PDB file of C-alpha atoms in Angstrom:
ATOM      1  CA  UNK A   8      94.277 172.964  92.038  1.00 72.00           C
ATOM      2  CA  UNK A   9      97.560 173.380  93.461  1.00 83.00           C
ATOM      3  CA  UNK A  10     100.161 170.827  94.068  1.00 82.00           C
ATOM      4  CA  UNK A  11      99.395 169.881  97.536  1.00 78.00           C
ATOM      5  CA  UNK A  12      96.106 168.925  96.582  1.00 80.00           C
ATOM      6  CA  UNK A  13      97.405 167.006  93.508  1.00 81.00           C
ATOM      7  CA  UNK A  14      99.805 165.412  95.692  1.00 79.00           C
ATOM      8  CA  UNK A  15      97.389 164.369  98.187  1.00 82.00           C
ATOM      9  CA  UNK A  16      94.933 162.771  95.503  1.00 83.00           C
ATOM     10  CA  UNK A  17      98.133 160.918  94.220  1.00 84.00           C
ATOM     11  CA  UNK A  18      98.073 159.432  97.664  1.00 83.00           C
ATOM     12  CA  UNK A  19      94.267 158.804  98.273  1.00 85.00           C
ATOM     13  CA  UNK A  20      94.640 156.863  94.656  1.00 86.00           C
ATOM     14  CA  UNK A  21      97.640 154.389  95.789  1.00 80.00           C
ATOM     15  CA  UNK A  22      95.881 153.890  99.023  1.00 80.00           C
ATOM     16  CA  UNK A  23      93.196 152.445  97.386  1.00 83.00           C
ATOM     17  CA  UNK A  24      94.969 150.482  94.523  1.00 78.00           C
ATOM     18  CA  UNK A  25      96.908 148.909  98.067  1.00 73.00           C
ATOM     19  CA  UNK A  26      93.652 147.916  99.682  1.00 79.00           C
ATOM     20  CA  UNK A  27      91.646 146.496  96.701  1.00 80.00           C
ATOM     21  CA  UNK A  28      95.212 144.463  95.998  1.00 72.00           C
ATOM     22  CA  UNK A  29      94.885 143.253  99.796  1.00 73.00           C
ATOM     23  CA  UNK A  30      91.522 141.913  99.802  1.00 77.00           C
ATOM     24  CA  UNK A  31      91.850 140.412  96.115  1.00 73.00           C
ATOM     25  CA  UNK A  32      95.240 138.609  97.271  1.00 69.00           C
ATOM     26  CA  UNK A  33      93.550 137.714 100.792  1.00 74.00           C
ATOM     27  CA  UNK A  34      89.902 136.631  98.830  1.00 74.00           C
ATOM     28  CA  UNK A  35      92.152 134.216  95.964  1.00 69.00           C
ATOM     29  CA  UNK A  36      94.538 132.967  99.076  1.00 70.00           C
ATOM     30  CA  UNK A  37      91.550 132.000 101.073  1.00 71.00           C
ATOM     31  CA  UNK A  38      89.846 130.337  97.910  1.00 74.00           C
ATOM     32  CA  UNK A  39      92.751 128.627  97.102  1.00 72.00           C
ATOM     33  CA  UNK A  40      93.892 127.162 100.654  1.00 73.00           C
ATOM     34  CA  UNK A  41      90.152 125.670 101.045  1.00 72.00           C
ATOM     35  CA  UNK A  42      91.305 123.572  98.152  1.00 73.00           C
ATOM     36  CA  UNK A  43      91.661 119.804  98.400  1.00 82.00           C
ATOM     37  CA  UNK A  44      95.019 120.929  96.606  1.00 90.00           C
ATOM     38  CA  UNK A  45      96.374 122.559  99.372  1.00 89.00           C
ATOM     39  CA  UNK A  46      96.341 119.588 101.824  1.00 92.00           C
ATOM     40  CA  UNK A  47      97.840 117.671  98.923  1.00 94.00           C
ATOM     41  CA  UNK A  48     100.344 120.305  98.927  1.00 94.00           C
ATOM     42  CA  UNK A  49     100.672 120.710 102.566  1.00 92.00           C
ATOM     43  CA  UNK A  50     101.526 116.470 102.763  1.00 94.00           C
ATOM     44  CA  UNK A  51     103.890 116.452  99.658  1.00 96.00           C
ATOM     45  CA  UNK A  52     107.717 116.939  99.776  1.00 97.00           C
ATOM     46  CA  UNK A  53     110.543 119.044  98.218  1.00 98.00           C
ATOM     47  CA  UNK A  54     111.089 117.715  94.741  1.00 97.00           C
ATOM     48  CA  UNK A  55     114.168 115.059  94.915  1.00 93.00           C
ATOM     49  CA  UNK A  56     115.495 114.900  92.810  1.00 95.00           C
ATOM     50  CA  UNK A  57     115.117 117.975  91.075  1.00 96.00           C
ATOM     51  CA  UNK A  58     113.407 118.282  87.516  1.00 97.00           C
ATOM     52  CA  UNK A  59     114.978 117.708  84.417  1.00 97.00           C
ATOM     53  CA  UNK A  60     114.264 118.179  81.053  1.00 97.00           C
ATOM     54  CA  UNK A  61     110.728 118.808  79.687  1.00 97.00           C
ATOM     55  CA  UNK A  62     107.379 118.005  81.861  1.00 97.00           C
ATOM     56  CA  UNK A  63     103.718 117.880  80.898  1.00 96.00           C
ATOM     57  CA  UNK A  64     101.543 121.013  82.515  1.00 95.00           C
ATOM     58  CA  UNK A  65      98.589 120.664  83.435  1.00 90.00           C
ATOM     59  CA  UNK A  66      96.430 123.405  85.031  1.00 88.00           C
ATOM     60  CA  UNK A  67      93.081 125.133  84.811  1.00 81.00           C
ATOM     61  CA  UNK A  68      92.276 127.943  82.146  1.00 75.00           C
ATOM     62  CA  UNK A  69      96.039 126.862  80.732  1.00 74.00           C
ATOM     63  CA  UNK A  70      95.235 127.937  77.451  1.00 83.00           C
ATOM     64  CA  UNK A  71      98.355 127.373  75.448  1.00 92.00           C
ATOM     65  CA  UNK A  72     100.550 126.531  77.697  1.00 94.00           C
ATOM     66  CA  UNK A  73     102.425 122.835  77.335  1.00 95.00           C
ATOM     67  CA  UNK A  74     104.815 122.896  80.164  1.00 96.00           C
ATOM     68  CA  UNK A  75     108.050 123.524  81.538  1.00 98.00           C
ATOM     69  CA  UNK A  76     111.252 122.825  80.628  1.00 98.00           C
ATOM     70  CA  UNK A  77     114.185 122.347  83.524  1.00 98.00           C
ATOM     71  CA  UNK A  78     117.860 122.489  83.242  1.00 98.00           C
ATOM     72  CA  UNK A  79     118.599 121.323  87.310  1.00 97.00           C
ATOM     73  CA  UNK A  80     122.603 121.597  86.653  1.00 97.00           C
ATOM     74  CA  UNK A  81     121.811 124.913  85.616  1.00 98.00           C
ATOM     75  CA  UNK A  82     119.231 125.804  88.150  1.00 98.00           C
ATOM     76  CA  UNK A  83     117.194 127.095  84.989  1.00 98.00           C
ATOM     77  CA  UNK A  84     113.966 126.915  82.755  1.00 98.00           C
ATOM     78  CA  UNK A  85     111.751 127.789  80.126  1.00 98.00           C
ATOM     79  CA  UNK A  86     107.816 127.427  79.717  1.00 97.00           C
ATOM     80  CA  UNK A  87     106.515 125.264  76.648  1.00 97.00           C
ATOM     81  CA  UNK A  88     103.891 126.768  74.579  1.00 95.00           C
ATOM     82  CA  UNK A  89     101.427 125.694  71.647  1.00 93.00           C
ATOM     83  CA  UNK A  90     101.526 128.704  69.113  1.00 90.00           C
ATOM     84  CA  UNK A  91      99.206 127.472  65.874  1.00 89.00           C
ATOM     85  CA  UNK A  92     100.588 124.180  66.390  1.00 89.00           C
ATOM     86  CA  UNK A  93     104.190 125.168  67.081  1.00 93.00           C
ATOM     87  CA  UNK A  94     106.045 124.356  70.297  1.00 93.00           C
ATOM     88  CA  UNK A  95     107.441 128.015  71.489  1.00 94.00           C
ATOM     89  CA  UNK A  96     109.453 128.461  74.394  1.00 95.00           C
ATOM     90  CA  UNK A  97     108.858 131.302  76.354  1.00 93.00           C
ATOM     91  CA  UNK A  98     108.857 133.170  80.031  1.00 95.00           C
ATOM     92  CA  UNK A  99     112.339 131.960  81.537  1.00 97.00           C
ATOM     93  CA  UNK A 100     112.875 131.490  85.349  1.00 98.00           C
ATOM     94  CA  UNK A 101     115.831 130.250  87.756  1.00 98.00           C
ATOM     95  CA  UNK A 102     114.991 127.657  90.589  1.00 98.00           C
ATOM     96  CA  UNK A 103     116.525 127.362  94.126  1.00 98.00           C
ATOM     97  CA  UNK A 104     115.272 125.904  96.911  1.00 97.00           C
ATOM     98  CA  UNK A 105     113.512 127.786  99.368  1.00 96.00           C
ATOM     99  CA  UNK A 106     110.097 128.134 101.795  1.00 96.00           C
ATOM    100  CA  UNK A 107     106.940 128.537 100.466  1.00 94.00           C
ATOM    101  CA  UNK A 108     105.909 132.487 100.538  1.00 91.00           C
ATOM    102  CA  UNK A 109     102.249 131.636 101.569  1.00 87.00           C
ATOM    103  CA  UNK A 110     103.421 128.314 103.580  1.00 88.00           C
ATOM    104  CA  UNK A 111     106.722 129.463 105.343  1.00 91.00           C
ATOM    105  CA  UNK A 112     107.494 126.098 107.207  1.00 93.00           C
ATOM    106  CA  UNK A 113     107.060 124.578 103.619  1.00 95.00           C
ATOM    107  CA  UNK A 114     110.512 123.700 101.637  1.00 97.00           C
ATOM    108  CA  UNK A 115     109.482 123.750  97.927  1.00 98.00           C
ATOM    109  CA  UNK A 116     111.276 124.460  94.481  1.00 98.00           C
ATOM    110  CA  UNK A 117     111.088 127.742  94.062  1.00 98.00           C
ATOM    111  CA  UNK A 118     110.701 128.734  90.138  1.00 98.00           C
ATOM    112  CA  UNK A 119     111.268 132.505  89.971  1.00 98.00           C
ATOM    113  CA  UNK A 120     110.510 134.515  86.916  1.00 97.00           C
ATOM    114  CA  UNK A 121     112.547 138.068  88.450  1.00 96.00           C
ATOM    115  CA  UNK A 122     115.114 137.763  86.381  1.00 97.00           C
ATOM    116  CA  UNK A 123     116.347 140.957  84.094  1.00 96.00           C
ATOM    117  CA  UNK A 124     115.754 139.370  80.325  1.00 94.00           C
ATOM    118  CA  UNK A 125     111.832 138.807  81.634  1.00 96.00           C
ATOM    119  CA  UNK A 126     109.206 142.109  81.310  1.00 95.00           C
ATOM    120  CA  UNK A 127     107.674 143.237  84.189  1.00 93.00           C
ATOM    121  CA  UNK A 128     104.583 141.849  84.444  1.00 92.00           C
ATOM    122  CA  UNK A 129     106.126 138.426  84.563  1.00 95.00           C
ATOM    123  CA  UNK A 130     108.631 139.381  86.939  1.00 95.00           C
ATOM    124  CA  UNK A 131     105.937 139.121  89.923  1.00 93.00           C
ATOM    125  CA  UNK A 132     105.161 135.737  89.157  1.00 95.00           C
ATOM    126  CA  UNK A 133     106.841 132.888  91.837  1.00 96.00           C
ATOM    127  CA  UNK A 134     105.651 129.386  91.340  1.00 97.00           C
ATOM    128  CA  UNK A 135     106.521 126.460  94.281  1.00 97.00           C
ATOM    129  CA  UNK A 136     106.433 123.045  93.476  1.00 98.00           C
ATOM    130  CA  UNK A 137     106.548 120.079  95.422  1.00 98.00           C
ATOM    131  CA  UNK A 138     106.844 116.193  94.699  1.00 98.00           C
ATOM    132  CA  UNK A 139     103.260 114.255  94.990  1.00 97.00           C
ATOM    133  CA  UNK A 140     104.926 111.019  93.465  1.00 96.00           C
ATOM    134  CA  UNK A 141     108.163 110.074  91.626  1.00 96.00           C
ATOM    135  CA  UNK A 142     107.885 112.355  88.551  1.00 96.00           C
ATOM    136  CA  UNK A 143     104.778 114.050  89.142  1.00 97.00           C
ATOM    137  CA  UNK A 144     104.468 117.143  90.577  1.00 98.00           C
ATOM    138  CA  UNK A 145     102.390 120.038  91.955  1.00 97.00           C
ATOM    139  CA  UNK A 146     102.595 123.988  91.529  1.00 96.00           C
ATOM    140  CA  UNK A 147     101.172 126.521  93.419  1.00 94.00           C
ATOM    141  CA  UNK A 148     101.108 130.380  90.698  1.00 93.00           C
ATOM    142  CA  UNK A 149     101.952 133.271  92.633  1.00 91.00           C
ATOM    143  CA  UNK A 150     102.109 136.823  92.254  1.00 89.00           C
ATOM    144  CA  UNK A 151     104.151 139.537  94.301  1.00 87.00           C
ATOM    145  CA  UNK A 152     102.698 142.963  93.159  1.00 81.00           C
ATOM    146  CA  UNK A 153     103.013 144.273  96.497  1.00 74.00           C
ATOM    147  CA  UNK A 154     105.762 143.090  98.595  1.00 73.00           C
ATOM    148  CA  UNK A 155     104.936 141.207 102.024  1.00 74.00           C
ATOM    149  CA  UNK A 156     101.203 140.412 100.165  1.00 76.00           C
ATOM    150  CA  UNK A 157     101.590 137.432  98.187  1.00 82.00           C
ATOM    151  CA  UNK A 158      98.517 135.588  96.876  1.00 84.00           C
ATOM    152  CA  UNK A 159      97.957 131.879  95.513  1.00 87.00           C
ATOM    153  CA  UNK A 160      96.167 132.346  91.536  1.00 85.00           C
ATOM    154  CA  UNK A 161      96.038 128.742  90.930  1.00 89.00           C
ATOM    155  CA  UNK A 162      97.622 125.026  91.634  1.00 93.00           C
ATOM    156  CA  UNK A 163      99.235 123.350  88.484  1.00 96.00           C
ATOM    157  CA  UNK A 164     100.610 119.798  87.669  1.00 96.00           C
ATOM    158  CA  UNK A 165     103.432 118.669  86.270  1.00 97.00           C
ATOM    159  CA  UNK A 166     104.752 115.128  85.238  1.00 96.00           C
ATOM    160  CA  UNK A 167     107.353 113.236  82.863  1.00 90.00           C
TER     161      UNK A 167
END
């Protein structure tokens, strides 16, 4: 087989990795948006003022995850974990405010995990959150594997 060939396989293979991403992201966006969540989402507002210090998560399949843990003068955070009955802290992320990547006209609280000390499979995570009450609060996980494709994984809660 000569390198042409090779070459064009490469292709054919990344081609297809691109389209199965696509319908995945578009299949979990769609699931998610039909979500009662969503118009809860939708209605809420930008988070004012902006978390500080540790909240209570909340979220399907969370596993061992406690929370998160917000430094607003710093624009910084941390996630909370149970490890065999120890609180870890783990999977740091910066905040801003910004639009919503799958709801543009959205302003939410953007919690970004593409920073350099992160690896990078948790570099494509991008969480929004919004205010639903005073101190409670409600996530949307997102992942940007492909650039321009986002897709929703899940809605989360937080609260003091």
């Amino acid at each position: 087989m000569d390198v042409k060939n090779i070459l064009m396989i490469i292709g054919l293979v990344i081609l297809a990795i691109f389209i199965v991403y696509a319908i995945v992201a578009t299949i979990f966006t769609m699931r998610t948006k039909s979500m009662s969540e969503q118009e809860l989402f939708t209605n809420s507002k930008f988070p004012d003022p902006i978390p500080n210090g540790d909240l209570k998560g909340n979220a399907d399949n969370q596993g061992s995850w406690l929370g998160k843990s917000f430094d607003s003068a710093a624009g910084t955070g941390i996630n909370r974990f149970n490890d065999d009955g120890m609180i870890t802290r783990s999977s740091k992320f910066v905040t801003y405010k910004g639009n919503s990547i799958t709801d543009p006209e959205k302003e939410v609280l953007t919690i970004d995990y593409n920073i350099p000390e992160n690896p990078i499979f948790l570099r494509v995570i991008l969480d929004e959150l919004v205010e639903i009450a005073p101190g409670k609060y409600l996530g949307k996980l997102q992942l940007r594997i492909i650039p321009f494709i986002p897709f929703t994984v899940q809605y989360f809660r937080l609260e003091k």
